[in-house]
Amino acid sequence: LVTSGLPALGRRRRRGDTLVLAYHNVVPDDTAAFGDRSLHLPIARFRRQLEALRLTHDVVSLEQLDEPSSSARPRVAITFDDAYAGALGLGVPAVLELGLPATIFVAPDLLGRDAMWWDLLADPATGLAPAVRDHALETLRGEHEAIMAWARARALPQWSPPAEARIGTLEELRAAARRPGITLGLHTWSHPNLARLDHAEARAEVERTRDWLATNVGAPG
């Protein structure tokens, strides 16, 4: 299949297309499964994905997506949601080793937390139950404290994720943001489900985050 030329033909047909990859956490390879499992990618797999992307795509910053491309290859932008400590400490260096840009989407109210509800309520063996996820996001609007109170009231199992579930600190975020090619984006203030907020609530989540980033880290990209 590789020698047939079909992959190259496929990429030519996708010329002008853009892919935005939303990574979350990057963890050491020997980390046991935990939390919402799809969010926590071993570093070796992450590096292999970056190498493959570099061979087949033009890896660009989010800001460049609005610019016309003259390349024959499709474009891809790399992003990290939530500012997990592993994304800041392992993911960002891996991206920069290859000279690639990336954007970190920050929810300031999460910074420094040991773990979030989606990792605390996820069985390490099977992940987060769909019914729990749906109720947390739809009925409880993705609001961390309300979700954890609901879980305690119903005696739902609460797991103890490893240190790799930690959200990065302000200082870790600042250190990552100082690296060339790394930009910050708005990920709301407290990570609620925006589809369940009214207009005023959603606007406040975005504006508060924008102002906080400008004051504490630097204007978001």
PDB file of N, CA and C in Angstrom, residues 34-112:
ATOM      1  N   PHE A  34      -5.362   5.186  33.738  1.00  0.00           N
ATOM      2  CA  PHE A  34      -6.136   5.874  34.774  1.00  0.00           C
ATOM      3  C   PHE A  34      -7.069   6.870  34.120  1.00  0.00           C
ATOM      4  N   GLY A  35      -8.073   7.296  34.901  1.00  0.00           N
ATOM      5  CA  GLY A  35      -8.905   8.414  34.498  1.00  0.00           C
ATOM      6  C   GLY A  35      -9.635   8.212  33.184  1.00  0.00           C
ATOM      7  N   ASP A  36      -9.977   9.323  32.561  1.00  0.00           N
ATOM      8  CA  ASP A  36     -10.627   9.320  31.256  1.00  0.00           C
ATOM      9  C   ASP A  36      -9.550   8.977  30.235  1.00  0.00           C
ATOM     10  N   ARG A  37      -9.413   7.714  29.934  1.00  0.00           N
ATOM     11  CA  ARG A  37      -8.191   7.153  29.361  1.00  0.00           C
ATOM     12  C   ARG A  37      -7.773   7.770  28.037  1.00  0.00           C
ATOM     13  N   SER A  38      -8.731   8.173  27.214  1.00  0.00           N
ATOM     14  CA  SER A  38      -8.379   8.713  25.898  1.00  0.00           C
ATOM     15  C   SER A  38      -7.626  10.033  25.991  1.00  0.00           C
ATOM     16  N   LEU A  39      -7.630  10.666  27.163  1.00  0.00           N
ATOM     17  CA  LEU A  39      -6.997  11.978  27.305  1.00  0.00           C
ATOM     18  C   LEU A  39      -5.516  11.888  27.633  1.00  0.00           C
ATOM     19  N   HIS A  40      -5.023  10.709  28.004  1.00  0.00           N
ATOM     20  CA  HIS A  40      -3.676  10.587  28.546  1.00  0.00           C
ATOM     21  C   HIS A  40      -2.814   9.730  27.617  1.00  0.00           C
ATOM     22  N   LEU A  41      -2.001  10.380  26.805  1.00  0.00           N
ATOM     23  CA  LEU A  41      -1.248   9.715  25.740  1.00  0.00           C
ATOM     24  C   LEU A  41       0.199   9.480  26.166  1.00  0.00           C
ATOM     25  N   PRO A  42       0.696   8.243  26.101  1.00  0.00           N
ATOM     26  CA  PRO A  42       2.103   7.990  26.430  1.00  0.00           C
ATOM     27  C   PRO A  42       3.036   8.790  25.521  1.00  0.00           C
ATOM     28  N   ILE A  43       4.136   9.238  26.081  1.00  0.00           N
ATOM     29  CA  ILE A  43       5.044  10.129  25.358  1.00  0.00           C
ATOM     30  C   ILE A  43       5.613   9.485  24.100  1.00  0.00           C
ATOM     31  N   ALA A  44       5.917   8.193  24.126  1.00  0.00           N
ATOM     32  CA  ALA A  44       6.481   7.552  22.929  1.00  0.00           C
ATOM     33  C   ALA A  44       5.473   7.571  21.777  1.00  0.00           C
ATOM     34  N   ARG A  45       4.201   7.315  22.075  1.00  0.00           N
ATOM     35  CA  ARG A  45       3.171   7.362  21.029  1.00  0.00           C
ATOM     36  C   ARG A  45       2.990   8.792  20.528  1.00  0.00           C
ATOM     37  N   PHE A  46       3.059   9.732  21.432  1.00  0.00           N
ATOM     38  CA  PHE A  46       2.929  11.135  21.027  1.00  0.00           C
ATOM     39  C   PHE A  46       4.057  11.523  20.077  1.00  0.00           C
ATOM     40  N   ARG A  47       5.282  11.136  20.406  1.00  0.00           N
ATOM     41  CA  ARG A  47       6.411  11.463  19.523  1.00  0.00           C
ATOM     42  C   ARG A  47       6.252  10.806  18.155  1.00  0.00           C
ATOM     43  N   ARG A  48       5.788   9.557  18.120  1.00  0.00           N
ATOM     44  CA  ARG A  48       5.597   8.888  16.832  1.00  0.00           C
ATOM     45  C   ARG A  48       4.554   9.622  15.991  1.00  0.00           C
ATOM     46  N   GLN A  49       3.509  10.091  16.638  1.00  0.00           N
ATOM     47  CA  GLN A  49       2.494  10.836  15.899  1.00  0.00           C
ATOM     48  C   GLN A  49       3.060  12.134  15.336  1.00  0.00           C
ATOM     49  N   LEU A  50       3.863  12.827  16.132  1.00  0.00           N
ATOM     50  CA  LEU A  50       4.475  14.064  15.653  1.00  0.00           C
ATOM     51  C   LEU A  50       5.378  13.803  14.450  1.00  0.00           C
ATOM     52  N   GLU A  51       6.180  12.748  14.530  1.00  0.00           N
ATOM     53  CA  GLU A  51       7.070  12.417  13.417  1.00  0.00           C
ATOM     54  C   GLU A  51       6.271  12.114  12.155  1.00  0.00           C
ATOM     55  N   ALA A  52       5.181  11.378  12.293  1.00  0.00           N
ATOM     56  CA  ALA A  52       4.350  11.049  11.131  1.00  0.00           C
ATOM     57  C   ALA A  52       3.702  12.298  10.548  1.00  0.00           C
ATOM     58  N   LEU A  53       3.223  13.176  11.419  1.00  0.00           N
ATOM     59  CA  LEU A  53       2.616  14.413  10.943  1.00  0.00           C
ATOM     60  C   LEU A  53       3.611  15.258  10.168  1.00  0.00           C
ATOM     61  N   ARG A  54       4.816  15.327  10.681  1.00  0.00           N
ATOM     62  CA  ARG A  54       5.824  16.163  10.030  1.00  0.00           C
ATOM     63  C   ARG A  54       6.157  15.647   8.634  1.00  0.00           C
ATOM     64  N   LEU A  55       6.024  14.343   8.426  1.00  0.00           N
ATOM     65  CA  LEU A  55       6.328  13.759   7.123  1.00  0.00           C
ATOM     66  C   LEU A  55       5.223  13.993   6.097  1.00  0.00           C
ATOM     67  N   THR A  56       3.991  14.136   6.557  1.00  0.00           N
ATOM     68  CA  THR A  56       2.862  14.159   5.634  1.00  0.00           C
ATOM     69  C   THR A  56       2.099  15.479   5.584  1.00  0.00           C
ATOM     70  N   HIS A  57       2.299  16.343   6.596  1.00  0.00           N
ATOM     71  CA  HIS A  57       1.543  17.585   6.708  1.00  0.00           C
ATOM     72  C   HIS A  57       2.475  18.767   6.946  1.00  0.00           C
ATOM     73  N   ASP A  58       1.956  19.943   6.656  1.00  0.00           N
ATOM     74  CA  ASP A  58       2.605  21.173   7.104  1.00  0.00           C
ATOM     75  C   ASP A  58       2.034  21.511   8.472  1.00  0.00           C
ATOM     76  N   VAL A  59       2.873  21.438   9.496  1.00  0.00           N
ATOM     77  CA  VAL A  59       2.417  21.740  10.852  1.00  0.00           C
ATOM     78  C   VAL A  59       2.551  23.235  11.066  1.00  0.00           C
ATOM     79  N   VAL A  60       1.422  23.906  11.327  1.00  0.00           N
ATOM     80  CA  VAL A  60       1.393  25.362  11.423  1.00  0.00           C
ATOM     81  C   VAL A  60       0.735  25.764  12.739  1.00  0.00           C
ATOM     82  N   SER A  61       0.896  27.033  13.090  1.00  0.00           N
ATOM     83  CA  SER A  61       0.219  27.555  14.272  1.00  0.00           C
ATOM     84  C   SER A  61      -1.243  27.821  13.947  1.00  0.00           C
ATOM     85  N   LEU A  62      -2.049  27.956  14.974  1.00  0.00           N
ATOM     86  CA  LEU A  62      -3.461  28.275  14.748  1.00  0.00           C
ATOM     87  C   LEU A  62      -3.625  29.591  13.997  1.00  0.00           C
ATOM     88  N   GLU A  63      -2.750  30.556  14.315  1.00  0.00           N
ATOM     89  CA  GLU A  63      -2.852  31.857  13.657  1.00  0.00           C
ATOM     90  C   GLU A  63      -2.661  31.740  12.141  1.00  0.00           C
ATOM     91  N   GLN A  64      -1.860  30.772  11.705  1.00  0.00           N
ATOM     92  CA  GLN A  64      -1.576  30.606  10.279  1.00  0.00           C
ATOM     93  C   GLN A  64      -2.720  29.973   9.508  1.00  0.00           C
ATOM     94  N   LEU A  65      -3.694  29.431  10.212  1.00  0.00           N
ATOM     95  CA  LEU A  65      -4.781  28.753   9.512  1.00  0.00           C
ATOM     96  C   LEU A  65      -5.621  29.709   8.689  1.00  0.00           C
ATOM     97  N   ASP A  66      -5.615  30.979   9.047  1.00  0.00           N
ATOM     98  CA  ASP A  66      -6.372  31.979   8.282  1.00  0.00           C
ATOM     99  C   ASP A  66      -5.621  32.448   7.049  1.00  0.00           C
ATOM    100  N   GLU A  67      -4.359  32.063   6.939  1.00  0.00           N
ATOM    101  CA  GLU A  67      -3.547  32.498   5.806  1.00  0.00           C
ATOM    102  C   GLU A  67      -3.650  31.493   4.666  1.00  0.00           C
ATOM    103  N   PRO A  68      -3.661  31.945   3.424  1.00  0.00           N
ATOM    104  CA  PRO A  68      -3.704  31.000   2.302  1.00  0.00           C
ATOM    105  C   PRO A  68      -2.437  30.165   2.244  1.00  0.00           C
ATOM    106  N   SER A  69      -2.561  28.943   1.796  1.00  0.00           N
ATOM    107  CA  SER A  69      -1.418  28.038   1.697  1.00  0.00           C
ATOM    108  C   SER A  69      -1.096  27.756   0.243  1.00  0.00           C
ATOM    109  N   SER A  70       0.181  27.771  -0.067  1.00  0.00           N
ATOM    110  CA  SER A  70       0.624  27.425  -1.417  1.00  0.00           C
ATOM    111  C   SER A  70       1.221  26.024  -1.455  1.00  0.00           C
ATOM    112  N   SER A  71       1.183  25.326  -0.339  1.00  0.00           N
ATOM    113  CA  SER A  71       1.778  24.001  -0.247  1.00  0.00           C
ATOM    114  C   SER A  71       0.871  22.950  -0.861  1.00  0.00           C
ATOM    115  N   ALA A  72       1.458  21.878  -1.330  1.00  0.00           N
ATOM    116  CA  ALA A  72       0.691  20.759  -1.867  1.00  0.00           C
ATOM    117  C   ALA A  72       0.224  19.816  -0.770  1.00  0.00           C
ATOM    118  N   ARG A  73       0.634  20.088   0.460  1.00  0.00           N
ATOM    119  CA  ARG A  73       0.289  19.188   1.552  1.00  0.00           C
ATOM    120  C   ARG A  73      -0.817  19.791   2.425  1.00  0.00           C
ATOM    121  N   PRO A  74      -1.628  18.930   3.060  1.00  0.00           N
ATOM    122  CA  PRO A  74      -2.613  19.454   4.008  1.00  0.00           C
ATOM    123  C   PRO A  74      -1.907  20.026   5.235  1.00  0.00           C
ATOM    124  N   ARG A  75      -2.608  20.895   5.959  1.00  0.00           N
ATOM    125  CA  ARG A  75      -2.021  21.535   7.136  1.00  0.00           C
ATOM    126  C   ARG A  75      -2.630  20.972   8.418  1.00  0.00           C
ATOM    127  N   VAL A  76      -1.858  21.033   9.482  1.00  0.00           N
ATOM    128  CA  VAL A  76      -2.332  20.571  10.773  1.00  0.00           C
ATOM    129  C   VAL A  76      -1.834  21.525  11.847  1.00  0.00           C
ATOM    130  N   ALA A  77      -2.679  21.796  12.837  1.00  0.00           N
ATOM    131  CA  ALA A  77      -2.290  22.592  14.003  1.00  0.00           C
ATOM    132  C   ALA A  77      -2.391  21.698  15.234  1.00  0.00           C
ATOM    133  N   ILE A  78      -1.429  21.825  16.135  1.00  0.00           N
ATOM    134  CA  ILE A  78      -1.365  21.019  17.351  1.00  0.00           C
ATOM    135  C   ILE A  78      -1.832  21.865  18.528  1.00  0.00           C
ATOM    136  N   THR A  79      -2.777  21.338  19.292  1.00  0.00           N
ATOM    137  CA  THR A  79      -3.261  22.049  20.476  1.00  0.00           C
ATOM    138  C   THR A  79      -3.306  21.098  21.666  1.00  0.00           C
ATOM    139  N   PHE A  80      -3.245  21.690  22.857  1.00  0.00           N
ATOM    140  CA  PHE A  80      -3.410  20.961  24.114  1.00  0.00           C
ATOM    141  C   PHE A  80      -4.538  21.619  24.902  1.00  0.00           C
ATOM    142  N   ASP A  81      -5.532  20.833  25.307  1.00  0.00           N
ATOM    143  CA  ASP A  81      -6.611  21.357  26.142  1.00  0.00           C
ATOM    144  C   ASP A  81      -6.292  21.157  27.625  1.00  0.00           C
ATOM    145  N   ASP A  82      -6.660  22.124  28.436  1.00  0.00           N
ATOM    146  CA  ASP A  82      -6.699  22.028  29.900  1.00  0.00           C
ATOM    147  C   ASP A  82      -5.377  22.311  30.609  1.00  0.00           C
ATOM    148  N   ALA A  83      -4.267  22.394  29.891  1.00  0.00           N
ATOM    149  CA  ALA A  83      -2.966  22.678  30.512  1.00  0.00           C
ATOM    150  C   ALA A  83      -2.593  21.641  31.566  1.00  0.00           C
ATOM    151  N   TYR A  84      -2.788  20.369  31.239  1.00  0.00           N
ATOM    152  CA  TYR A  84      -2.291  19.304  32.101  1.00  0.00           C
ATOM    153  C   TYR A  84      -0.787  19.482  32.316  1.00  0.00           C
ATOM    154  N   ALA A  85      -0.319  19.071  33.504  1.00  0.00           N
ATOM    155  CA  ALA A  85       1.108  19.183  33.800  1.00  0.00           C
ATOM    156  C   ALA A  85       1.947  18.376  32.818  1.00  0.00           C
ATOM    157  N   GLY A  86       1.453  17.204  32.394  1.00  0.00           N
ATOM    158  CA  GLY A  86       2.198  16.394  31.434  1.00  0.00           C
ATOM    159  C   GLY A  86       2.292  17.034  30.064  1.00  0.00           C
ATOM    160  N   ALA A  87       1.246  17.743  29.667  1.00  0.00           N
ATOM    161  CA  ALA A  87       1.306  18.455  28.389  1.00  0.00           C
ATOM    162  C   ALA A  87       2.350  19.550  28.439  1.00  0.00           C
ATOM    163  N   LEU A  88       2.415  20.258  29.587  1.00  0.00           N
ATOM    164  CA  LEU A  88       3.384  21.346  29.720  1.00  0.00           C
ATOM    165  C   LEU A  88       4.804  20.826  29.870  1.00  0.00           C
ATOM    166  N   GLY A  89       4.965  19.745  30.628  1.00  0.00           N
ATOM    167  CA  GLY A  89       6.310  19.267  30.928  1.00  0.00           C
ATOM    168  C   GLY A  89       6.874  18.257  29.956  1.00  0.00           C
ATOM    169  N   LEU A  90       6.011  17.499  29.278  1.00  0.00           N
ATOM    170  CA  LEU A  90       6.469  16.482  28.327  1.00  0.00           C
ATOM    171  C   LEU A  90       6.034  16.804  26.897  1.00  0.00           C
ATOM    172  N   GLY A  91       4.773  17.193  26.738  1.00  0.00           N
ATOM    173  CA  GLY A  91       4.262  17.435  25.396  1.00  0.00           C
ATOM    174  C   GLY A  91       4.904  18.626  24.706  1.00  0.00           C
ATOM    175  N   VAL A  92       4.988  19.751  25.415  1.00  0.00           N
ATOM    176  CA  VAL A  92       5.572  20.951  24.811  1.00  0.00           C
ATOM    177  C   VAL A  92       7.033  20.718  24.404  1.00  0.00           C
ATOM    178  N   PRO A  93       7.900  20.154  25.261  1.00  0.00           N
ATOM    179  CA  PRO A  93       9.277  19.897  24.819  1.00  0.00           C
ATOM    180  C   PRO A  93       9.350  18.975  23.609  1.00  0.00           C
ATOM    181  N   ALA A  94       8.473  17.952  23.535  1.00  0.00           N
ATOM    182  CA  ALA A  94       8.499  17.046  22.384  1.00  0.00           C
ATOM    183  C   ALA A  94       8.156  17.779  21.101  1.00  0.00           C
ATOM    184  N   VAL A  95       7.177  18.677  21.171  1.00  0.00           N
ATOM    185  CA  VAL A  95       6.807  19.470  19.994  1.00  0.00           C
ATOM    186  C   VAL A  95       7.958  20.373  19.567  1.00  0.00           C
ATOM    187  N   LEU A  96       8.583  21.019  20.542  1.00  0.00           N
ATOM    188  CA  LEU A  96       9.638  21.974  20.227  1.00  0.00           C
ATOM    189  C   LEU A  96      10.896  21.287  19.729  1.00  0.00           C
ATOM    190  N   GLU A  97      11.148  20.061  20.162  1.00  0.00           N
ATOM    191  CA  GLU A  97      12.314  19.320  19.667  1.00  0.00           C
ATOM    192  C   GLU A  97      12.281  19.162  18.153  1.00  0.00           C
ATOM    193  N   LEU A  98      11.075  19.107  17.609  1.00  0.00           N
ATOM    194  CA  LEU A  98      10.912  18.963  16.165  1.00  0.00           C
ATOM    195  C   LEU A  98      10.686  20.306  15.473  1.00  0.00           C
ATOM    196  N   GLY A  99      10.771  21.387  16.242  1.00  0.00           N
ATOM    197  CA  GLY A  99      10.603  22.712  15.661  1.00  0.00           C
ATOM    198  C   GLY A  99       9.176  23.020  15.259  1.00  0.00           C
ATOM    199  N   LEU A 100       8.209  22.459  15.962  1.00  0.00           N
ATOM    200  CA  LEU A 100       6.805  22.634  15.607  1.00  0.00           C
ATOM    201  C   LEU A 100       6.125  23.609  16.567  1.00  0.00           C
ATOM    202  N   PRO A 101       5.109  24.319  16.115  1.00  0.00           N
ATOM    203  CA  PRO A 101       4.340  25.213  17.001  1.00  0.00           C
ATOM    204  C   PRO A 101       3.192  24.456  17.661  1.00  0.00           C
ATOM    205  N   ALA A 102       2.658  25.038  18.729  1.00  0.00           N
ATOM    206  CA  ALA A 102       1.499  24.452  19.401  1.00  0.00           C
ATOM    207  C   ALA A 102       0.793  25.532  20.209  1.00  0.00           C
ATOM    208  N   THR A 103      -0.480  25.290  20.495  1.00  0.00           N
ATOM    209  CA  THR A 103      -1.285  26.189  21.314  1.00  0.00           C
ATOM    210  C   THR A 103      -1.827  25.438  22.520  1.00  0.00           C
ATOM    211  N   ILE A 104      -1.754  26.067  23.680  1.00  0.00           N
ATOM    212  CA  ILE A 104      -2.290  25.506  24.917  1.00  0.00           C
ATOM    213  C   ILE A 104      -3.566  26.265  25.261  1.00  0.00           C
ATOM    214  N   PHE A 105      -4.688  25.551  25.335  1.00  0.00           N
ATOM    215  CA  PHE A 105      -5.943  26.171  25.724  1.00  0.00           C
ATOM    216  C   PHE A 105      -6.107  26.056  27.240  1.00  0.00           C
ATOM    217  N   VAL A 106      -6.213  27.205  27.896  1.00  0.00           N
ATOM    218  CA  VAL A 106      -6.135  27.278  29.356  1.00  0.00           C
ATOM    219  C   VAL A 106      -7.495  27.610  29.968  1.00  0.00           C
ATOM    220  N   ALA A 107      -7.868  26.860  31.013  1.00  0.00           N
ATOM    221  CA  ALA A 107      -8.994  27.207  31.880  1.00  0.00           C
ATOM    222  C   ALA A 107      -8.390  27.557  33.240  1.00  0.00           C
ATOM    223  N   PRO A 108      -8.199  28.843  33.549  1.00  0.00           N
ATOM    224  CA  PRO A 108      -7.423  29.240  34.723  1.00  0.00           C
ATOM    225  C   PRO A 108      -7.897  28.645  36.040  1.00  0.00           C
ATOM    226  N   ASP A 109      -9.193  28.419  36.202  1.00  0.00           N
ATOM    227  CA  ASP A 109      -9.695  27.890  37.463  1.00  0.00           C
ATOM    228  C   ASP A 109      -9.243  26.452  37.715  1.00  0.00           C
ATOM    229  N   LEU A 110      -8.755  25.774  36.677  1.00  0.00           N
ATOM    230  CA  LEU A 110      -8.286  24.401  36.835  1.00  0.00           C
ATOM    231  C   LEU A 110      -6.841  24.331  37.306  1.00  0.00           C
ATOM    232  N   LEU A 111      -6.075  25.395  37.101  1.00  0.00           N
ATOM    233  CA  LEU A 111      -4.632  25.341  37.346  1.00  0.00           C
ATOM    234  C   LEU A 111      -4.332  24.922  38.780  1.00  0.00           C
ATOM    235  N   GLY A 112      -3.394  23.978  38.919  1.00  0.00           N
ATOM    236  CA  GLY A 112      -2.949  23.525  40.223  1.00  0.00           C
ATOM    237  C   GLY A 112      -3.808  22.444  40.853  1.00  0.00           C
TER     238      GLY A 112
END
